[in-house]
């Protein structure tokens, strides 16, 4: 099933399947002429070429081609769930759009043609090049793949004015009061009549709705309203019909807010127990099949988790749909990793962050599972000069969504260079690795560093006037090599990781001032393939509780016992 939104009145072409493929290597993406490309191979879409044996490790430009049979004279609106790194979209040989934001969903408008056979070529470039790709760098601790990561859907647009999305905001979850914002495109009228159908059966006609800046807004009450929560993830659908077009969206009725140190979902405080998760698999890279997405959530649910931090980029809409259905709570964030000052000083870097935040919110707004927005993982938040960048990112989020708390994962916890921008955040979130990147390099099994370090972070946050906010351990963890048992319980052994996570999880459930944890990390994932990987055996980040094939390490049972039983003794 394709992710929401759906377009019941349009002809929809799901373009997943086998496409023609050509790896071109070192050519210029921006002067590429698709007519000159010889397509001599095939690749599955969604798919990344450098996760396949034939193109493993290759960097350069690659082209994917398919033919779509459409109705004569129909315009097209093609949605991409996310590609990487830089993408250009050609239809019938003409450049129609593209995206330079890896992992971001985007859409391309295709003008009508008298021909019914439309040739779609998607060119992607996975080279690191700071001038052209500001959001990815070769030293990020996850492997950056090239290709079409997620769904491609071509819909035929028949009317002059068509619907992009219908954004749903819960005003009152108990009563079912919602605000709908219908985003219109094309020749947008000054006002329009809407037919709104909830849950496929309750229709309401709303006449003469004013359209401001392409948005028609209306407040309604959902019939047979039931609130969404992790325990009862009840979802509603909404179909909005205008003259000539229709969209179906799915949403949940829930409110989320911060009150003192608590995050309240429908006025009930949450304790977030979960993991950071990379969208990654050795065979598929970030283009995970649905079965894997579901399995990942089932594994997390089995451990007693209710929370996923989508580290470190905008999530797949299919994954978020599943989180909605299974009742997971999600922190979604814009792409960010690390600390290179050269990049941070460029306007292009700030602009790309803001653009990705905006795209992320536009794409994921309706998911009840998303309860937190984030950005700039482990950024330069101890340097006053970057305050304007953080302010811009917070303003970008709040300009589009005032209903969800906003945060960023900070690793600036040292007393001497403490984080300076927590006052901007609704939630304090720290990435810390006491007892792994241990202070005491001579100690074997330095578990004793963990709890004092957590307390120290809480104390420092309080001393900086941030003690009355929710506190999340957004990363904490230790690596273990799957199958590596060791009588010393030393670094990299499954035993040490299990003892480490046991210490962390006990503290999390016992400490009422910890609002939540996203342990680092759900499963092992491929990282640098170069010397940056010294300290990353196998060139994997091995801090997964599962390995890359989702085989559980010893820690899985330990985490499960504590998260399921709330055991804190
Ligand atoms: C950082 C980073 C993670 C990962 C982790 C680690 O906190 O945010 O992506 O690299 O360190 O394993 O050291």
mmCIF file of C-alpha atoms and ligand atoms in Angstrom, residues 141-142 278 309 312 337 377-378 431 433 437 475 520 528 536 541 543, ligand 1:
data_model
loop_
_atom_site.group_PDB
_atom_site.id
_atom_site.type_symbol
_atom_site.label_atom_id
_atom_site.label_comp_id
_atom_site.label_asym_id
_atom_site.label_seq_id
_atom_site.Cartn_x
_atom_site.Cartn_y
_atom_site.Cartn_z
ATOM 1 C CA UNK A 141 28.937 8.089 11.203
ATOM 2 C CA UNK A 142 26.547 6.361 8.799
ATOM 3 C CA UNK A 278 18.883 4.436 11.299
ATOM 4 C CA UNK A 309 14.192 8.764 17.441
ATOM 5 C CA UNK A 312 19.357 11.505 11.740
ATOM 6 C CA UNK A 337 25.557 15.081 12.166
ATOM 7 C CA UNK A 377 22.203 16.664 15.843
ATOM 8 C CA UNK A 378 25.317 17.337 17.924
ATOM 9 C CA UNK A 431 23.700 12.596 23.697
ATOM 10 C CA UNK A 433 28.411 8.080 26.222
ATOM 11 C CA UNK A 437 33.949 6.895 25.430
ATOM 12 C CA UNK A 475 21.628 8.962 22.799
ATOM 13 C CA UNK A 520 21.931 4.343 20.792
ATOM 14 C CA UNK A 528 32.503 4.929 6.893
ATOM 15 C CA UNK A 536 34.385 1.121 14.193
ATOM 16 C CA UNK A 541 28.605 1.323 14.103
ATOM 17 C CA UNK A 543 26.119 -0.080 19.147
HETATM 18 C C1 LIG B 1 26.989 10.501 18.079
HETATM 19 C C2 LIG B 1 26.110 10.517 16.854
HETATM 20 C C3 LIG B 1 25.653 9.139 16.441
HETATM 21 C C4 LIG B 1 26.770 8.118 16.575
HETATM 22 C C5 LIG B 1 27.285 8.097 18.006
HETATM 23 C C6 LIG B 1 28.409 7.099 18.260
HETATM 24 O O1 LIG B 1 26.334 10.680 19.237
HETATM 25 O O2 LIG B 1 24.997 11.352 17.009
HETATM 26 O O3 LIG B 1 25.219 9.212 15.111
HETATM 27 O O4 LIG B 1 27.793 8.449 15.717
HETATM 28 O O5 LIG B 1 27.815 9.383 18.280
HETATM 29 O O6 LIG B 1 28.187 5.913 18.031
HETATM 30 O O7 LIG B 1 29.476 7.510 18.695
#
